[in-house]
Coordinates of C-alpha atoms in Angstrom, one line a residue:
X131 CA 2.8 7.9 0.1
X132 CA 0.6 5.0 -1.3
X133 CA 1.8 1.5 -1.2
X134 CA 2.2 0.3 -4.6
X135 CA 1.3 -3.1 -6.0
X136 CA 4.2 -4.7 -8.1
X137 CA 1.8 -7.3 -9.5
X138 CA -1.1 -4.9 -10.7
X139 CA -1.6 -3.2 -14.1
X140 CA 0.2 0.0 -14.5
X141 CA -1.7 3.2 -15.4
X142 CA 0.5 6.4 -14.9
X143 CA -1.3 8.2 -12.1
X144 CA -3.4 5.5 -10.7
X145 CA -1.5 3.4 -8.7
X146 CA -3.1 0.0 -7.7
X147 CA -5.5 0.0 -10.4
X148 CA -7.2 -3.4 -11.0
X149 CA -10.6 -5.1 -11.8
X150 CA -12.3 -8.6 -10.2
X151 CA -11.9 -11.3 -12.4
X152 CA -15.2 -11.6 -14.2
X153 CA -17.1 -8.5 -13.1
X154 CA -17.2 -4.7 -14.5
X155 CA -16.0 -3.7 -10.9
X156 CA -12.5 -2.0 -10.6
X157 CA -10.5 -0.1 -7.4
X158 CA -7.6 2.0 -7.8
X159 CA -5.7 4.4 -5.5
X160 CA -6.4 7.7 -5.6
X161 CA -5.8 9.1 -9.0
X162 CA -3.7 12.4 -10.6
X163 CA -6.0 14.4 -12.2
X164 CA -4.9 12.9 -15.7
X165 CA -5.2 9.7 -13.7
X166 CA -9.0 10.0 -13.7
X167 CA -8.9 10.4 -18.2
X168 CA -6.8 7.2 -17.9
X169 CA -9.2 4.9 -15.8
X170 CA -12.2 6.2 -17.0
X171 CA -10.6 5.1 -20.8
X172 CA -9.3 2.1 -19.8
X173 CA -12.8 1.1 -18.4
X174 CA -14.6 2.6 -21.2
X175 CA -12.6 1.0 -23.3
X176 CA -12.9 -3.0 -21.7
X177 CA -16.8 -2.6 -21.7
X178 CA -17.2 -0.9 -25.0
X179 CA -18.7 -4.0 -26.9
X180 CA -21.4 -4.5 -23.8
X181 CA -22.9 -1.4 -25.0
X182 CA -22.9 0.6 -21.3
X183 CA -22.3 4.2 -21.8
X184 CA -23.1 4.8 -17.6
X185 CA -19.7 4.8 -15.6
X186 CA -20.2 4.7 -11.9
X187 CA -17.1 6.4 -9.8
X188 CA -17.7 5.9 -5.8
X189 CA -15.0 7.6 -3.8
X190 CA -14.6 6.0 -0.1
X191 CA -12.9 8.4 1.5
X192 CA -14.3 10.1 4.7
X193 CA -11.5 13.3 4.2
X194 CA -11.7 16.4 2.1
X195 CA -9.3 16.1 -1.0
X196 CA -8.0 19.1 -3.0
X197 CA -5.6 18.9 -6.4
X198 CA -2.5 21.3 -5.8
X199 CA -0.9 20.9 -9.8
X200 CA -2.9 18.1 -10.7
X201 CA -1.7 15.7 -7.6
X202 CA -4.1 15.0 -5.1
X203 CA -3.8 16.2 -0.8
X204 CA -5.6 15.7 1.9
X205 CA -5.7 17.7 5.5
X206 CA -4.4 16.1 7.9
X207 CA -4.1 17.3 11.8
X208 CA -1.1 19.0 12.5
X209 CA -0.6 16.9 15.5
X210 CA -1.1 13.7 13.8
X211 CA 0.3 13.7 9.9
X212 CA 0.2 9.6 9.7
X213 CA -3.8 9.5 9.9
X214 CA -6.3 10.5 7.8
X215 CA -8.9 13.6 9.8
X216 CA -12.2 10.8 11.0
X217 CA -15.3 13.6 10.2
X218 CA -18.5 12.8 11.4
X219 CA -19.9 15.0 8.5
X220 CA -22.9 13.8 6.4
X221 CA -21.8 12.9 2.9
X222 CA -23.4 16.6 1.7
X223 CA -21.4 18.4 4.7
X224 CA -18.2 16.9 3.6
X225 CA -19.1 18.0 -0.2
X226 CA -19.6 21.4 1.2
X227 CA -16.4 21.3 3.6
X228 CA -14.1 20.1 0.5
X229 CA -15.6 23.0 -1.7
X230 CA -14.6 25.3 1.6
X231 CA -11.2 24.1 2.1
X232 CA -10.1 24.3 -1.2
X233 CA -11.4 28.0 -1.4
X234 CA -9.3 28.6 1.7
X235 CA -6.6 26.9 -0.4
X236 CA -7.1 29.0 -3.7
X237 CA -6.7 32.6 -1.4
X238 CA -3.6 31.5 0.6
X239 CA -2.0 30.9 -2.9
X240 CA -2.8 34.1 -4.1
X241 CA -1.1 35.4 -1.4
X242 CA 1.6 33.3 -0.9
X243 CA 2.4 31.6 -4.5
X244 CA 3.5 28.1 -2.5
X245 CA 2.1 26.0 -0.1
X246 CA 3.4 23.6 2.6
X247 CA 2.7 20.0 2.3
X248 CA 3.5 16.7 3.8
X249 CA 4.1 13.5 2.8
X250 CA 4.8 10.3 4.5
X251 CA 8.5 9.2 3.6
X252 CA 7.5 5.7 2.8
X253 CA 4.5 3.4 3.1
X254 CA 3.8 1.5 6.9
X255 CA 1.1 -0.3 7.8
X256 CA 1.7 1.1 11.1
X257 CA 0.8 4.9 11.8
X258 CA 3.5 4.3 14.1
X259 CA 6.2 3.8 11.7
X260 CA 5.5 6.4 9.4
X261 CA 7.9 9.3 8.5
X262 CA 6.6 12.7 7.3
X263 CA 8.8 14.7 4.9
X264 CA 7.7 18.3 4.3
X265 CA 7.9 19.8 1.0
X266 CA 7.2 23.4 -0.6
X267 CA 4.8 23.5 -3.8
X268 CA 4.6 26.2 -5.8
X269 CA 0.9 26.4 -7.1
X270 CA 0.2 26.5 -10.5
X271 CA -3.2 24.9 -10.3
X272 CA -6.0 24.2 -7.4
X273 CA -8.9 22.1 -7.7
X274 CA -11.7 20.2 -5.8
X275 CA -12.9 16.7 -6.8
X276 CA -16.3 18.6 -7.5
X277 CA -14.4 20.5 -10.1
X278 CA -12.6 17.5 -11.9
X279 CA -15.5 15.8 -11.9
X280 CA -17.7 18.3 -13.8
X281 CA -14.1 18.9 -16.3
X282 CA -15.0 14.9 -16.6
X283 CA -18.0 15.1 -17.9
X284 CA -17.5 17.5 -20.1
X285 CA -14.5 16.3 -22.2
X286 CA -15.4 12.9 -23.1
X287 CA -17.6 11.7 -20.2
X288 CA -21.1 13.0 -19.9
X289 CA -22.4 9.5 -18.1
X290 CA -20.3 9.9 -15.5
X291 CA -22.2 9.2 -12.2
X292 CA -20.2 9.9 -8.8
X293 CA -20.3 9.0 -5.3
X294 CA -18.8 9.9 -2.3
X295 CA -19.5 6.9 0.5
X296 CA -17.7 8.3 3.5
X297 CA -15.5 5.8 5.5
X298 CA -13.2 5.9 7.7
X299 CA -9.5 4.4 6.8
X300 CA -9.1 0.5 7.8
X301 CA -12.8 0.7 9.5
X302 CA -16.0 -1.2 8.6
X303 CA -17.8 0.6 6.5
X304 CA -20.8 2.2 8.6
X305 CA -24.1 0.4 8.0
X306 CA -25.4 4.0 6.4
X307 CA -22.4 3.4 4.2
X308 CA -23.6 0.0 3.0
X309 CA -27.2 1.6 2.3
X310 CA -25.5 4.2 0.4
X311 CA -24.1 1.7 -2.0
X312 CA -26.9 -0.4 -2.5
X313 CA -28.6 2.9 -3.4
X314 CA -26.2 3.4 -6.1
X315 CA -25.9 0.3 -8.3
X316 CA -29.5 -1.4 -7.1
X317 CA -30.7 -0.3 -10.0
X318 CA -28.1 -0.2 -12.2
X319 CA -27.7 -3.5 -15.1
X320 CA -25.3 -5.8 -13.5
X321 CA -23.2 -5.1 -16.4
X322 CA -22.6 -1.2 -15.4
X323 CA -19.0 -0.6 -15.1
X324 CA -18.2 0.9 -11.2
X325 CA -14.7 2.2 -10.0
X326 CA -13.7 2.2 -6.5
X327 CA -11.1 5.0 -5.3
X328 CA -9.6 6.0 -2.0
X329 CA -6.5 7.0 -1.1
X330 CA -4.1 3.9 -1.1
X331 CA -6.8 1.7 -2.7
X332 CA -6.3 -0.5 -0.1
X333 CA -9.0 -1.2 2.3
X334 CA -12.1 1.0 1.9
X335 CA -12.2 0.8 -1.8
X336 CA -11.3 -3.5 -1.7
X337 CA -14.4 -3.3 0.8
X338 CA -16.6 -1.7 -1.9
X339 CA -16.0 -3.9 -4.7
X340 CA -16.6 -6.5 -2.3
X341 CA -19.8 -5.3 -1.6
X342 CA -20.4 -4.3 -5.4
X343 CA -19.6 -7.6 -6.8
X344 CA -21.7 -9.1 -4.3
X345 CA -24.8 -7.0 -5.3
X346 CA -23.9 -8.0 -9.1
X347 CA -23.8 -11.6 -8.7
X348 CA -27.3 -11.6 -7.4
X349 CA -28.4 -9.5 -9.7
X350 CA -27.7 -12.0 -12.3
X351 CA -28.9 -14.8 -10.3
X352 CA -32.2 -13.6 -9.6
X353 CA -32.6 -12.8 -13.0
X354 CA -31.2 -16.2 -14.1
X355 CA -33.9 -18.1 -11.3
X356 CA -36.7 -15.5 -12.9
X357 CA -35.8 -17.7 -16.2
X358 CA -36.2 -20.6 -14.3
X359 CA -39.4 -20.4 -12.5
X360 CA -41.4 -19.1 -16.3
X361 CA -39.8 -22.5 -17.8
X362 CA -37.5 -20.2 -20.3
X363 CA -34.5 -22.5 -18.9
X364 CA -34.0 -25.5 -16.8
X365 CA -32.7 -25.3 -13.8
X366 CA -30.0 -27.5 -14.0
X367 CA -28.7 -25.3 -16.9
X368 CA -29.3 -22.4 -14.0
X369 CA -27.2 -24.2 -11.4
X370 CA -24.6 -24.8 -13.9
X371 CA -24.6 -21.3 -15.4
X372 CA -24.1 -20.5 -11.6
X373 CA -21.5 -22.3 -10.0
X374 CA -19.2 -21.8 -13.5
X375 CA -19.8 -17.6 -12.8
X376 CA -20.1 -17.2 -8.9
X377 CA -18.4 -20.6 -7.4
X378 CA -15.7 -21.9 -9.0
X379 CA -12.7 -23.4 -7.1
X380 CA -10.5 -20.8 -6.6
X381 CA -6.1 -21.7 -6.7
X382 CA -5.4 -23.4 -3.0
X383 CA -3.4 -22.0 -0.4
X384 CA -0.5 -23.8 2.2
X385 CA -2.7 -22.0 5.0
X386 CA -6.2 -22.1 3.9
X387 CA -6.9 -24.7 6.7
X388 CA -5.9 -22.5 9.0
X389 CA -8.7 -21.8 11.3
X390 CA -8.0 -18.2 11.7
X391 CA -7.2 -18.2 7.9
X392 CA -10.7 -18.7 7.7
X393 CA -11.9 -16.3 9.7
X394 CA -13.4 -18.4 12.5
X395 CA -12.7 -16.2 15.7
X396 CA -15.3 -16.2 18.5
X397 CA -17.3 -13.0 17.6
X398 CA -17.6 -14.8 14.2
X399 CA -18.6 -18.5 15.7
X400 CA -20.8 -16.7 18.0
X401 CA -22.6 -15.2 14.5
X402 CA -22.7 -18.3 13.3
X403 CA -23.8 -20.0 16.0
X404 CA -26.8 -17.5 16.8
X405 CA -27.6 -16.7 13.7
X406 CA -27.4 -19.4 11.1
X407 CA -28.5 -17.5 8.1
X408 CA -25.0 -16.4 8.4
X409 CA -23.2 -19.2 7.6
X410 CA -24.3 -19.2 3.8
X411 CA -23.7 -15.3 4.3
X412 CA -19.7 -16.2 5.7
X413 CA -19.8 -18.8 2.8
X414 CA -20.9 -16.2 -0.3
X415 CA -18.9 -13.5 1.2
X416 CA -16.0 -15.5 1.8
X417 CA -15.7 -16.2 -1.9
X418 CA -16.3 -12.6 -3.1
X419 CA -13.2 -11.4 -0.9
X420 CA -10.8 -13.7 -1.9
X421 CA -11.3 -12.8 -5.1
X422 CA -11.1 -9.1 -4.4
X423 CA -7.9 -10.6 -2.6
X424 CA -4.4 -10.8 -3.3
X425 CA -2.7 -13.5 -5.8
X426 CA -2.9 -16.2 -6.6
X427 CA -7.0 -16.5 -5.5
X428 CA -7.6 -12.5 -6.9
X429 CA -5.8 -9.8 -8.3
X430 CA -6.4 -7.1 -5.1
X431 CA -4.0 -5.7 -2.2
X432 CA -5.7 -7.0 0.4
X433 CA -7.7 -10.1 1.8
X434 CA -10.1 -8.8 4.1
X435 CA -10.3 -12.0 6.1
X436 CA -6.9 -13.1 6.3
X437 CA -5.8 -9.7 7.0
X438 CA -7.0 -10.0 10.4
X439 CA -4.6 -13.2 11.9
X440 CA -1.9 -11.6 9.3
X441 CA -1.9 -8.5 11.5
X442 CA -2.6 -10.5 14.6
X443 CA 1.1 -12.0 13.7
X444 CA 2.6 -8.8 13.4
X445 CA 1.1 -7.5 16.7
X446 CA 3.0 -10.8 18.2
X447 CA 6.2 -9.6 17.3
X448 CA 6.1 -5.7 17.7
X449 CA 7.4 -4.3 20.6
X450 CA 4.5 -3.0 23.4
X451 CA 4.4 0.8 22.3
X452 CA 3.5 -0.9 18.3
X453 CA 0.9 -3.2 19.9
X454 CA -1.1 -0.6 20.8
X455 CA -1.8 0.3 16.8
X456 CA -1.5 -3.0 15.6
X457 CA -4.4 -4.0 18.2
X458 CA -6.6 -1.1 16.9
X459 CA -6.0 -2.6 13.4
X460 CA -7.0 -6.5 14.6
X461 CA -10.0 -5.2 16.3
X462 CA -11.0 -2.7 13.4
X463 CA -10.3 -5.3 11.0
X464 CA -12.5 -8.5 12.8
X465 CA -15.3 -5.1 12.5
X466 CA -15.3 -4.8 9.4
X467 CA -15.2 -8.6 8.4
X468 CA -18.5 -9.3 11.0
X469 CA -20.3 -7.1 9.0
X470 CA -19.7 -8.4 5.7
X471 CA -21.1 -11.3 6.7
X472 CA -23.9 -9.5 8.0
X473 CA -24.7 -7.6 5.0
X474 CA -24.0 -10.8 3.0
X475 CA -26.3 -12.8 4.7
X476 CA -28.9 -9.8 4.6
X477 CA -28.1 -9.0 0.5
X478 CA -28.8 -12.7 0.1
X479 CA -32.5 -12.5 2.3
X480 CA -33.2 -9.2 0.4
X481 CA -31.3 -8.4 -2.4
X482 CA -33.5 -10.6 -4.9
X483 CA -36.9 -8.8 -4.0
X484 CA -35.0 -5.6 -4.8
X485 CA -33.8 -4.8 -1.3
X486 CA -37.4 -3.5 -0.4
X487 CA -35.5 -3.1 3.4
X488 CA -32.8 -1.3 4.3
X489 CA -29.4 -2.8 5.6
X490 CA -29.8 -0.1 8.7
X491 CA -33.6 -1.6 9.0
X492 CA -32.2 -5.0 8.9
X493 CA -29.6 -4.5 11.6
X494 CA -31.9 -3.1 13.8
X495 CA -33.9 -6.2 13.5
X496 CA -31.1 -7.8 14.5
X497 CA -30.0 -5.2 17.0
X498 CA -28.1 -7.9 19.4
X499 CA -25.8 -8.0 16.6
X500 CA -24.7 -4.9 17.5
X501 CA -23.8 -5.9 20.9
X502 CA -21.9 -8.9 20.2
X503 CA -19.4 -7.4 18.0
X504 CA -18.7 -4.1 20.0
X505 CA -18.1 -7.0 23.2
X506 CA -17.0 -9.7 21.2
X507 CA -14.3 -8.4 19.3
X508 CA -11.6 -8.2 21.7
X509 CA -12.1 -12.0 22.1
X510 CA -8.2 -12.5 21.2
X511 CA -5.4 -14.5 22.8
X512 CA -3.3 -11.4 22.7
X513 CA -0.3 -12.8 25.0
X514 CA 0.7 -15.9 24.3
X515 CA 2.4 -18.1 26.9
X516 CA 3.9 -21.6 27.3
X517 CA 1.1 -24.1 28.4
X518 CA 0.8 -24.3 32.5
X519 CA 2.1 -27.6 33.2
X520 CA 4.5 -27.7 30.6
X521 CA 5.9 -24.2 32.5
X522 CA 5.8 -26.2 36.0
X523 CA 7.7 -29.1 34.0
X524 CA 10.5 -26.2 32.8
X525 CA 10.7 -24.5 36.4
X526 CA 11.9 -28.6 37.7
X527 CA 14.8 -28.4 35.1
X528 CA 15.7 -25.4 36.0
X529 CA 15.4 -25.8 39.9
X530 CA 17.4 -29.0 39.5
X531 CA 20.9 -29.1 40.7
X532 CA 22.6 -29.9 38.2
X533 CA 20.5 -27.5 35.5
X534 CA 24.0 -26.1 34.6
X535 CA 24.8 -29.6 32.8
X536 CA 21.5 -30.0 31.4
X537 CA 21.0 -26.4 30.3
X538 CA 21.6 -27.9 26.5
X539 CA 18.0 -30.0 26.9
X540 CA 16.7 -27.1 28.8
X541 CA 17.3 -24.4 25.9
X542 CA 15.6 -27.6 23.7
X543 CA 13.0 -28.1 25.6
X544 CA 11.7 -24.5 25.9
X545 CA 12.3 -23.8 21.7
X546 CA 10.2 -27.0 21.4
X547 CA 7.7 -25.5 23.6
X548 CA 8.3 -22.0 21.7
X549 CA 7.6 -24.0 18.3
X550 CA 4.3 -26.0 19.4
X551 CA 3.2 -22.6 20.5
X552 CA 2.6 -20.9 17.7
X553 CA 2.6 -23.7 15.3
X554 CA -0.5 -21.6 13.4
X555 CA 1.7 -19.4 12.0
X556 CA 3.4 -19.8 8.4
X557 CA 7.0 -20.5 8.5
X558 CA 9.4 -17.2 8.2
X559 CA 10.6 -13.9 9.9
X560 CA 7.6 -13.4 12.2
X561 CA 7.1 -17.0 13.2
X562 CA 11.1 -17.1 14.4
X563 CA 10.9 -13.8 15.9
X564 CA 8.1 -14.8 17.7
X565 CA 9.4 -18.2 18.9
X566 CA 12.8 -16.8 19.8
X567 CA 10.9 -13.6 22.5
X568 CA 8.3 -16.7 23.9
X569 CA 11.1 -18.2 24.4
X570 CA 13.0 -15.5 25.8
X571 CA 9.8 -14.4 27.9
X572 CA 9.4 -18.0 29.1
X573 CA 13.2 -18.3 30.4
X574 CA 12.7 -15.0 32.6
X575 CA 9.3 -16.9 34.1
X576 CA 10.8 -19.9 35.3
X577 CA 13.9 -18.5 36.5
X578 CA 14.9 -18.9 40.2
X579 CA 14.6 -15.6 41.8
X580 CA 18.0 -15.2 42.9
X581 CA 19.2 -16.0 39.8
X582 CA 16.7 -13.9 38.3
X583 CA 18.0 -11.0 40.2
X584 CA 21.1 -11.2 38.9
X585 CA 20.1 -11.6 35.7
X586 CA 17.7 -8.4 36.0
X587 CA 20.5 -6.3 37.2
X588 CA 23.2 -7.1 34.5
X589 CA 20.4 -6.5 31.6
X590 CA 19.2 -3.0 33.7
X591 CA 23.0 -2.0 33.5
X592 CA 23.1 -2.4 29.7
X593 CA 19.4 -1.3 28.6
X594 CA 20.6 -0.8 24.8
X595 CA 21.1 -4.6 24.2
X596 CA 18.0 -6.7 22.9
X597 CA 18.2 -9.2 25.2
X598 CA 17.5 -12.1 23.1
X599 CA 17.1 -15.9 24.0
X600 CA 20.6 -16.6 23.4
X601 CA 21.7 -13.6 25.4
X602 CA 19.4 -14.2 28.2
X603 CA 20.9 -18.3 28.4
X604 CA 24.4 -17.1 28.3
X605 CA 23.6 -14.5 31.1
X606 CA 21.9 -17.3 33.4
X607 CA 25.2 -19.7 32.6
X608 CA 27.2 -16.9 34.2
X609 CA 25.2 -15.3 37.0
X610 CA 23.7 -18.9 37.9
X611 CA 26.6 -20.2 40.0
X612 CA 25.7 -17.4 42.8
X613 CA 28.7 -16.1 42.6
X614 CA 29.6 -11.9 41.8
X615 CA 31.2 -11.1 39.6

């Protein structure tokens, strides 16, 4: 189950099909097999009067695919249905193992007519929250994506040029993987259409057209500051002919001062700070994914940048057994964002000359890099508490005698303290949720411990009940006079 985009153009079969505003670069979830006639027109169609014939299809995904009746399927491990199989297979062994599994396929069908399949019952960001449903297919066609592609070509497509950049779902793209793509549209004109595909058209294939408008934007301006330097035109006409294409002022946003709306963690200051190339690289990239982003800045599913605190808000509120995903998500996402700005601030160094070094040579010129995102990453506040001395100032009203009359400034107190805490994030459901179980958390901390006992004991005897803030006050008003009851 893919997670559909309301707001993006509808094309029967590829769901979450859309293109960056002002570049021949489009993404799109993985397609039907008459998806793929309907992109592929739709594209050919939109770049028709700029005269390119050449269609460029890269597909992101790490994992096999097979078409049972036209609809695409993956292989999943039986012990794990909600996550994409992670194949350390180079991009010709994974070719050769989707040609093999779908044989396997083809025989079993023969046999058997049907085939067992899964699907999860609804999109969740978390693995964790996913439900599989199980459904029996009866065959009527099987196909590899080697064998729609060559149908491709032959009805209607002949320029068709295809890709398979192998990445692993919500992970950086490997450094290989950024080669691969500079490989493939280096030498391509800037105006040569390129479609991005995996399976949600989520996160690999918005990192790709990150990475391919990137590439396409200085192509032009190194051929724009070639005209310059032979006198052909001026260069304030090249500087303006710039900013209007590359760096215009996108819509604002109510959070965009955020600091973590902006992407400056440690592991990124320390980038920043070491290596200052980078902070034109954070700057050009930063652009690039917010318009590959959602609305109102782009017309994407996902900001790769913002993602990061987004999820980071979600982990706040989750319950410990979710954490643990959400965390892998946070630390895969701050990943994938460092190097963007690495390849950025490499594309920018190299890109212009032709990219006569590799990003791989690059980062292992820069080899501490390495190092400081793999230790760096997990540089989060990942629990947050109420401040120390404002804690020691909560534990005196509560240790007072007469706490019981003031527990109406006490509950105040500690939502103030609640609200001052995460004052970064946006007003809504996760921001109160998240106040309302600091503030819960924080009662438990500064209760007395005989009262705290009590407390414990009543909540252990009824485990089914949230416990909330409100619950937790009412309980301390009860138990707090010492007495049983």
């Amino acid at each position: 189950m893919v997670a559909i985009d309301d707001k993006a153009e509808k094309i029967d079969g590829a769901n979450n099909f859309r293109q960056v505003s002002g570049f021949p670069v489009f993404g799109t979830g993985q397609t039907t097999e008459e998806g793929f006639l309907k992109v592929l027109d739709k594209v050919k169609a939109l770049h028709a009067e700029e005269g390119s014939e050449k269609l460029l299809w890269l597909n992101m995904r790490r994992e096999p695919v097979v078409y049972l009746n036209g609809k695409p399927f993956a292989p999943r491990n039986p012990e794990d249905l909600h996550r994409n199989l992670d194949i350390s297979f180079s991009t010709e062994e994974l070719d050769n193992l989707e040609t093999h599994y779908t044989n396997i396929l083809k025989t079993q069908a023969e046999k058997e007519k049907s085939i067992k399949t899964f699907r999860d019952q609804a999109f969740a960001e978390n693995p964790m929250d996913r439900e599989a449903v199980e459904d029996i297919i009866k065959v009527e066609s099987i196909k590899g994506l080697c064998e729609i592609y060559a149908n491709l070509k032959e009805n209607g497509f002949p320029n068709l040029t295809t890709f398979r950049i192998p990445i692993t779902e919500e992970r950086s793209a490997g450094e290989a993987c950024f080669d691969m793509m500079i490989e493939a549209l280096k030498n391509e004109p800037a105006s040569t259409p390129c479609i991005f595909t995996d399976q949600m058209g989520r996160g690999r294939t918005t990192g790709g057209m990150v990475a391919a408008c990137l590439i396409k934007e200085i192509q032009i301006t190194s051929e724009l500051r070639k005209m310059e330097d032979i006198d052909l035109v001026s260069k304030s006409t090249v500087d303006d002919l710039i900013h209007q294409k590359f760096e215009g002022v996108l819509p604002k946003c109510q959070d965009d001062d955020d600091p973590f709306i902006k992407g400056e963690f440690d592991v990124i200051k320390e980038l920043l700070e070491k290596v200052p190339a980078t902070v034109e690289g954070k700057r050009k990239i930063d652009h690039i994914i917010d318009m590959c982003g959602p609305v109102p800045k782009g017309t994407g599913l996902q900001n790769l940048r913002e993602c990061i605190i987004e999820t980071k808000w979600k982990y706040d509120v989750a319950t410990e057994d979710k954490q643990v995903a959400w965390k892998v998500l946070i630390l895969n996402f701050i990943e994938r964002y460092f190097y963007l700005i690495c390849f950025a601030t490499y594309a920018l160094e190299h890109g212009p000359g032709g990219y006569q070094k590799a990003f791989t040579s690059w980062m292992d010129d820069h080899k501490e890099l390495r190092t400081m995102i793999e230790e760096g990453k997990d540089k989060l506040e990942w629990y947050r508490t109420v401040d120390a001395a404002k804690l020691e100032h909560l534990k005196d009203l509560i240790n007072a005698p007469n706490y019981k009359e003031n527990l109406g400034v006490l509950i105040r107190t500690i939502y103030d303290f609640a609200f001052v805490t995460y004052a970064d994030l946006p007003r809504g459901a996760i921001k109160n949720n998240s106040m309302r179980r600091l503030a819960a958390t924080t009662l438990m901390e500064i209760l007395p411990p005989d009262i705290a006992e009590r407390v414990n004991k009543k909540m252990e005897e009824d485990p089914s009940n949230s416990h909330d803030f409100l619950s937790l006050v009412g309980l301390v008003s009860y138990y707090g006079s010492g007495e049983e009851h």
